[in-house]
PDB file of C-alpha atoms in Angstrom:
ATOM      1  CA  MET H 233     -39.156 -49.924   7.334  1.00 65.00           C
ATOM      2  CA  PRO H 234     -35.540 -50.432   8.470  1.00 83.00           C
ATOM      3  CA  ARG H 235     -33.981 -47.523  10.370  1.00 81.00           C
ATOM      4  CA  GLU H 236     -31.407 -46.703   7.643  1.00 78.00           C
ATOM      5  CA  ALA H 237     -34.085 -46.548   4.941  1.00 80.00           C
ATOM      6  CA  LEU H 238     -36.249 -44.285   7.116  1.00 83.00           C
ATOM      7  CA  GLU H 239     -33.310 -41.944   7.797  1.00 80.00           C
ATOM      8  CA  GLU H 240     -32.448 -41.836   4.093  1.00 80.00           C
ATOM      9  CA  LYS H 241     -36.077 -41.014   3.212  1.00 84.00           C
ATOM     10  CA  GLU H 242     -36.120 -38.206   5.809  1.00 84.00           C
ATOM     11  CA  ALA H 243     -32.833 -36.848   4.405  1.00 78.00           C
ATOM     12  CA  GLU H 244     -34.256 -36.850   0.873  1.00 82.00           C
ATOM     13  CA  GLU H 245     -37.342 -34.945   2.083  1.00 84.00           C
ATOM     14  CA  LEU H 246     -35.144 -32.397   3.852  1.00 80.00           C
ATOM     15  CA  LEU H 247     -33.071 -31.879   0.693  1.00 77.00           C
ATOM     16  CA  GLU H 248     -36.262 -31.493  -1.359  1.00 83.00           C
ATOM     17  CA  HIS H 249     -37.450 -28.805   1.055  1.00 80.00           C
ATOM     18  CA  GLY H 250     -34.076 -27.033   0.726  1.00 75.00           C
ATOM     19  CA  ALA H 251     -34.267 -27.046  -3.083  1.00 76.00           C
ATOM     20  CA  GLU H 252     -37.784 -25.605  -2.904  1.00 80.00           C
ATOM     21  CA  ALA H 253     -36.600 -22.879  -0.502  1.00 75.00           C
ATOM     22  CA  LEU H 254     -33.885 -21.935  -3.011  1.00 70.00           C
ATOM     23  CA  GLY H 255     -36.455 -21.789  -5.773  1.00 77.00           C
ATOM     24  CA  ASP H 256     -34.490 -24.261  -7.894  1.00 74.00           C
ATOM     25  CA  GLU H 257     -35.961 -27.735  -7.848  1.00 77.00           C
ATOM     26  CA  LYS H 258     -33.286 -28.909 -10.316  1.00 79.00           C
ATOM     27  CA  THR H 259     -30.575 -28.356  -7.700  1.00 75.00           C
ATOM     28  CA  PRO H 260     -28.548 -31.577  -7.432  1.00 78.00           C
ATOM     29  CA  ARG H 261     -29.066 -33.341  -4.101  1.00 78.00           C
ATOM     30  CA  HIS H 262     -27.029 -36.082  -2.440  1.00 78.00           C
ATOM     31  CA  VAL H 263     -27.764 -38.154   0.636  1.00 80.00           C
ATOM     32  CA  VAL H 264     -24.500 -39.114   2.331  1.00 78.00           C
ATOM     33  CA  VAL H 265     -24.531 -42.446   4.157  1.00 78.00           C
ATOM     34  CA  HIS H 266     -21.258 -42.737   6.034  1.00 79.00           C
ATOM     35  CA  ALA H 267     -20.069 -43.747   9.500  1.00 80.00           C
ATOM     36  CA  SER H 268     -18.660 -40.210   9.878  1.00 83.00           C
ATOM     37  CA  THR H 269     -20.751 -37.334   8.523  1.00 81.00           C
ATOM     38  CA  GLY H 270     -17.682 -35.098   8.274  1.00 82.00           C
ATOM     39  CA  ALA H 271     -15.686 -37.714   6.355  1.00 85.00           C
ATOM     40  CA  GLY H 272     -18.690 -38.416   4.117  1.00 85.00           C
ATOM     41  CA  LEU H 273     -19.088 -34.713   3.320  1.00 84.00           C
ATOM     42  CA  TRP H 274     -15.343 -34.453   2.636  1.00 84.00           C
ATOM     43  CA  GLU H 275     -15.618 -37.309   0.102  1.00 88.00           C
ATOM     44  CA  LEU H 276     -18.720 -35.769  -1.474  1.00 85.00           C
ATOM     45  CA  ALA H 277     -17.034 -32.355  -1.732  1.00 84.00           C
ATOM     46  CA  GLU H 278     -14.091 -33.930  -3.547  1.00 88.00           C
ATOM     47  CA  SER H 279     -16.209 -36.064  -5.886  1.00 87.00           C
ATOM     48  CA  GLU H 280     -18.513 -33.144  -6.776  1.00 85.00           C
ATOM     49  CA  LYS H 281     -15.637 -30.642  -7.014  1.00 88.00           C
ATOM     50  CA  ALA H 282     -17.553 -28.409  -4.602  1.00 87.00           C
ATOM     51  CA  GLU H 283     -16.201 -24.962  -3.780  1.00 90.00           C
ATOM     52  CA  LEU H 284     -18.195 -24.289  -0.612  1.00 91.00           C
ATOM     53  CA  ILE H 285     -20.155 -26.193   2.015  1.00 90.00           C
ATOM     54  CA  VAL H 286     -22.566 -24.247   4.227  1.00 89.00           C
ATOM     55  CA  PHE H 287     -23.288 -25.334   7.795  1.00 89.00           C
ATOM     56  CA  GLY H 288     -25.525 -24.008  10.506  1.00 88.00           C
ATOM     57  CA  SER H 289     -24.052 -23.648  13.965  1.00 90.00           C
ATOM     58  CA  ASP H 290     -24.063 -26.558  16.403  1.00 87.00           C
ATOM     59  CA  TYR H 291     -27.569 -27.186  17.760  1.00 84.00           C
ATOM     60  CA  ARG H 292     -26.593 -26.203  21.336  1.00 87.00           C
ATOM     61  CA  THR H 293     -25.367 -22.746  20.310  1.00 87.00           C
ATOM     62  CA  ALA H 294     -26.892 -19.570  21.738  1.00 85.00           C
ATOM     63  CA  SER H 295     -28.907 -17.502  19.274  1.00 85.00           C
ATOM     64  CA  GLY H 296     -26.690 -15.252  17.157  1.00 85.00           C
ATOM     65  CA  ALA H 297     -23.433 -17.040  18.021  1.00 86.00           C
ATOM     66  CA  VAL H 298     -21.292 -19.018  15.579  1.00 91.00           C
ATOM     67  CA  MET H 299     -20.206 -22.480  16.700  1.00 91.00           C
ATOM     68  CA  PRO H 300     -19.128 -24.978  14.057  1.00 93.00           C
ATOM     69  CA  GLY H 301     -20.423 -28.463  14.813  1.00 91.00           C
ATOM     70  CA  THR H 302     -18.387 -31.655  14.580  1.00 90.00           C
ATOM     71  CA  SER H 303     -18.764 -32.067  10.799  1.00 89.00           C
ATOM     72  CA  ALA H 304     -17.897 -28.417  10.136  1.00 91.00           C
ATOM     73  CA  GLN H 305     -14.867 -28.709  12.441  1.00 93.00           C
ATOM     74  CA  LYS H 306     -13.656 -31.697  10.409  1.00 91.00           C
ATOM     75  CA  MET H 307     -13.851 -29.613   7.232  1.00 92.00           C
ATOM     76  CA  LEU H 308     -12.109 -26.666   8.947  1.00 95.00           C
ATOM     77  CA  THR H 309      -9.102 -28.835   9.786  1.00 94.00           C
ATOM     78  CA  GLY H 310      -7.667 -29.716   6.408  1.00 93.00           C
ATOM     79  CA  GLY H 311     -10.814 -29.905   4.300  1.00 93.00           C
ATOM     80  CA  PRO H 312     -10.609 -29.449   0.513  1.00 93.00           C
ATOM     81  CA  VAL H 313     -13.377 -26.858   0.235  1.00 94.00           C
ATOM     82  CA  ALA H 314     -14.385 -23.492   1.696  1.00 95.00           C
ATOM     83  CA  VAL H 315     -16.603 -23.724   4.758  1.00 95.00           C
ATOM     84  CA  ALA H 316     -19.384 -21.304   5.666  1.00 94.00           C
ATOM     85  CA  VAL H 317     -20.981 -21.348   9.110  1.00 95.00           C
ATOM     86  CA  ALA H 318     -24.130 -19.389   9.903  1.00 91.00           C
ATOM     87  CA  PRO H 319     -24.930 -18.151  13.407  1.00 92.00           C
ATOM     88  CA  ALA H 320     -27.564 -20.036  15.383  1.00 88.00           C
ATOM     89  CA  GLU H 321     -31.097 -18.989  14.386  1.00 85.00           C
ATOM     90  CA  TYR H 322     -29.717 -16.820  11.563  1.00 83.00           C
ATOM     91  CA  ARG H 323     -32.629 -17.676   9.314  1.00 75.00           C
ATOM     92  CA  SER H 324     -35.054 -15.954  11.694  1.00 69.00           C
ATOM     93  CA  GLN H 325     -32.958 -12.750  11.686  1.00 70.00           C
ATOM     94  CA  ASP H 326     -32.841  -9.993   9.045  1.00 70.00           C
ATOM     95  CA  GLY H 327     -29.873 -11.660   7.348  1.00 70.00           C
ATOM     96  CA  GLU H 328     -29.235  -8.902   4.814  1.00 84.00           C
ATOM     97  CA  ILE H 329     -25.574  -8.727   3.800  1.00 91.00           C
ATOM     98  CA  LYS H 330     -24.542  -5.152   3.044  1.00 94.00           C
ATOM     99  CA  THR H 331     -20.911  -5.289   4.190  1.00 96.00           C
ATOM    100  CA  ILE H 332     -18.309  -8.034   4.038  1.00 96.00           C
ATOM    101  CA  GLY H 333     -15.270  -8.063   6.301  1.00 96.00           C
ATOM    102  CA  VAL H 334     -12.025  -9.829   5.476  1.00 96.00           C
ATOM    103  CA  LEU H 335      -9.473 -11.370   7.812  1.00 93.00           C
ATOM    104  CA  PRO H 336      -6.665 -12.460   5.487  1.00 83.00           C
ATOM    105  CA  GLU H 337      -3.523 -14.178   6.621  1.00 79.00           C
ATOM    106  CA  ALA H 338      -0.468 -11.924   6.723  1.00 72.00           C
ATOM    107  CA  ASP H 339       1.617 -13.948   4.244  1.00 81.00           C
ATOM    108  CA  GLY H 340       0.261 -12.380   1.058  1.00 81.00           C
ATOM    109  CA  ASP H 341      -2.315 -15.066   0.206  1.00 90.00           C
ATOM    110  CA  ASP H 342      -5.152 -12.981  -1.227  1.00 93.00           C
ATOM    111  CA  ALA H 343      -7.718 -15.808  -1.562  1.00 95.00           C
ATOM    112  CA  ALA H 344      -9.839 -14.443   1.317  1.00 95.00           C
ATOM    113  CA  PHE H 345      -9.806 -10.925  -0.120  1.00 95.00           C
ATOM    114  CA  GLN H 346     -10.625 -12.097  -3.659  1.00 95.00           C
ATOM    115  CA  THR H 347     -13.432 -14.304  -2.337  1.00 96.00           C
ATOM    116  CA  ALA H 348     -14.877 -11.425  -0.309  1.00 96.00           C
ATOM    117  CA  LYS H 349     -14.629  -9.067  -3.291  1.00 95.00           C
ATOM    118  CA  GLY H 350     -16.367 -11.542  -5.619  1.00 94.00           C
ATOM    119  CA  LEU H 351     -19.136 -12.174  -3.111  1.00 93.00           C
ATOM    120  CA  ALA H 352     -19.578  -8.429  -2.518  1.00 94.00           C
ATOM    121  CA  ASP H 353     -19.931  -7.923  -6.271  1.00 91.00           C
ATOM    122  CA  ALA H 354     -22.487 -10.770  -6.519  1.00 89.00           C
ATOM    123  CA  LEU H 355     -24.560  -9.401  -3.628  1.00 89.00           C
ATOM    124  CA  GLY H 356     -24.175  -5.686  -4.339  1.00 91.00           C
ATOM    125  CA  ALA H 357     -22.445  -5.351  -0.951  1.00 93.00           C
ATOM    126  CA  THR H 358     -19.324  -3.399  -0.019  1.00 95.00           C
ATOM    127  CA  LEU H 359     -16.077  -4.506   1.534  1.00 95.00           C
ATOM    128  CA  ALA H 360     -15.796  -3.220   5.089  1.00 92.00           C
ATOM    129  CA  ASP H 361     -12.717  -1.355   6.290  1.00 86.00           C
ATOM    130  CA  SER H 362     -12.554  -3.700   9.265  1.00 86.00           C
ATOM    131  CA  PRO H 363     -13.798  -7.231   9.963  1.00 85.00           C
ATOM    132  CA  GLN H 364     -15.597  -5.954  13.070  1.00 87.00           C
ATOM    133  CA  GLY H 365     -19.201  -4.960  12.492  1.00 89.00           C
ATOM    134  CA  ALA H 366     -19.474  -6.466   9.005  1.00 94.00           C
ATOM    135  CA  ASP H 367     -22.537  -8.516   8.029  1.00 94.00           C
ATOM    136  CA  LEU H 368     -20.378 -11.440   6.865  1.00 95.00           C
ATOM    137  CA  LEU H 369     -16.751 -12.346   7.545  1.00 96.00           C
ATOM    138  CA  VAL H 370     -14.343 -14.108   5.186  1.00 97.00           C
ATOM    139  CA  VAL H 371     -11.205 -15.597   6.770  1.00 96.00           C
ATOM    140  CA  GLY H 372      -8.108 -16.997   5.112  1.00 95.00           C
ATOM    141  CA  SER H 373      -6.326 -20.232   5.935  1.00 95.00           C
ATOM    142  CA  SER H 374      -3.103 -20.541   7.853  1.00 93.00           C
ATOM    143  CA  PRO H 375       0.175 -20.148   5.938  1.00 92.00           C
ATOM    144  CA  ALA H 376       1.025 -23.668   7.174  1.00 90.00           C
ATOM    145  CA  SER H 377      -1.982 -25.114   5.332  1.00 91.00           C
ATOM    146  CA  PRO H 378      -1.365 -26.868   2.013  1.00 93.00           C
ATOM    147  CA  LYS H 379      -2.717 -25.016  -1.016  1.00 94.00           C
ATOM    148  CA  GLY H 380      -6.366 -25.841  -1.619  1.00 94.00           C
ATOM    149  CA  HIS H 381      -7.080 -26.850   1.990  1.00 95.00           C
ATOM    150  CA  VAL H 382      -8.634 -25.062   4.950  1.00 96.00           C
ATOM    151  CA  ASN H 383      -6.735 -24.813   8.214  1.00 95.00           C
ATOM    152  CA  LEU H 384      -7.365 -22.010  10.633  1.00 94.00           C
ATOM    153  CA  SER H 385      -4.729 -19.994  12.414  1.00 92.00           C
ATOM    154  CA  ALA H 386      -5.433 -19.181  16.064  1.00 93.00           C
ATOM    155  CA  ARG H 387      -6.406 -15.666  14.935  1.00 92.00           C
ATOM    156  CA  ALA H 388      -8.941 -16.942  12.378  1.00 93.00           C
ATOM    157  CA  GLY H 389     -10.311 -19.528  14.819  1.00 93.00           C
ATOM    158  CA  TYR H 390     -10.832 -16.809  17.425  1.00 94.00           C
ATOM    159  CA  ALA H 391     -12.553 -14.586  14.859  1.00 93.00           C
ATOM    160  CA  ILE H 392     -14.995 -17.404  14.100  1.00 93.00           C
ATOM    161  CA  GLU H 393     -15.572 -18.197  17.793  1.00 91.00           C
ATOM    162  CA  THR H 394     -16.437 -14.564  18.543  1.00 92.00           C
ATOM    163  CA  ALA H 395     -18.444 -13.876  15.369  1.00 93.00           C
ATOM    164  CA  ASN H 396     -22.143 -13.127  15.372  1.00 92.00           C
ATOM    165  CA  THR H 397     -22.439 -13.064  11.579  1.00 93.00           C
ATOM    166  CA  PRO H 398     -21.961 -15.763   8.936  1.00 95.00           C
ATOM    167  CA  VAL H 399     -18.335 -16.713   8.360  1.00 96.00           C
ATOM    168  CA  ILE H 400     -16.612 -18.241   5.334  1.00 97.00           C
ATOM    169  CA  ALA H 401     -13.221 -19.927   5.793  1.00 96.00           C
ATOM    170  CA  VAL H 402     -11.361 -20.063   2.482  1.00 96.00           C
ATOM    171  CA  PRO H 403      -8.824 -22.733   1.465  1.00 96.00           C
ATOM    172  CA  ARG H 404      -5.254 -21.537   1.182  1.00 95.00           C
ATOM    173  CA  GLY H 405      -4.567 -19.997  -2.225  1.00 95.00           C
ATOM    174  CA  THR H 406      -8.045 -20.799  -3.549  1.00 94.00           C
ATOM    175  CA  GLN H 407     -10.576 -18.085  -4.296  1.00 94.00           C
ATOM    176  CA  VAL H 408     -14.219 -19.118  -4.104  1.00 94.00           C
ATOM    177  CA  LYS H 409     -15.996 -17.756  -7.164  1.00 90.00           C
ATOM    178  CA  PHE H 410     -19.641 -16.800  -7.064  1.00 82.00           C
ATOM    179  CA  SER H 411     -20.675 -17.153 -10.697  1.00 68.00           C
ATOM    180  CA  LYS H 412     -24.437 -17.299 -10.140  1.00 57.00           C
ATOM    181  CA  PRO H 413     -25.437 -14.007  -8.447  1.00 52.00           C
ATOM    182  CA  GLY H 414     -29.151 -14.881  -8.364  1.00 51.00           C
ATOM    183  CA  LEU H 415     -28.460 -18.150  -6.565  1.00 46.00           C
ATOM    184  CA  VAL H 416     -26.017 -16.427  -4.196  1.00 47.00           C
ATOM    185  CA  GLN H 417     -28.702 -13.889  -3.293  1.00 42.00           C
ATOM    186  CA  ARG H 418     -31.284 -16.624  -2.683  1.00 43.00           C
ATOM    187  CA  VAL H 419     -28.888 -18.617  -0.521  1.00 46.00           C
ATOM    188  CA  ALA H 420     -27.915 -15.505   1.452  1.00 44.00           C
ATOM    189  CA  ALA H 421     -31.572 -14.756   2.048  1.00 42.00           C
ATOM    190  CA  LYS H 422     -32.464 -18.325   3.098  1.00 41.00           C
ATOM    191  CA  VAL H 423     -29.513 -19.189   5.344  1.00 41.00           C
TER     192      VAL H 423
END
């Protein structure tokens, strides 16, 4: 079997396992074959009108730390969709989300706050008074970012680099809506 066909088969099996873990075997799945994984995911996000892509941390990351890999970094620098990054080995931890912290940008864009509020409602969690110590952090995009795209300010980038909880970076002016609470709860439990 040619190498590309073998890799595609392995990717399909991995996606099948993910759908089973979510408890929804009808979940749409896509294998992206592209010279650049980040660029391929960007194209897929646009074609599917995705609102959020979830990544694990880079494979060399210490347990509990958040380190976006190359593909996640591509999406965090101008990508058209919110980006979530889970800490390394998060799946083996408790992973319960009771509090959500928000780090909005200071220019009045409330997309991060509205996203955090909607997710808190879907999970039965509360918004934390401070981003520190929360079980999940939502950060806004830089005021210099075009509407609908993610770009991190130095402050947001530092918050992600020092996080030990899942982080969601929200596109400028674009709230991520969590319309399927049951699915959100399953994803939160499985990440």
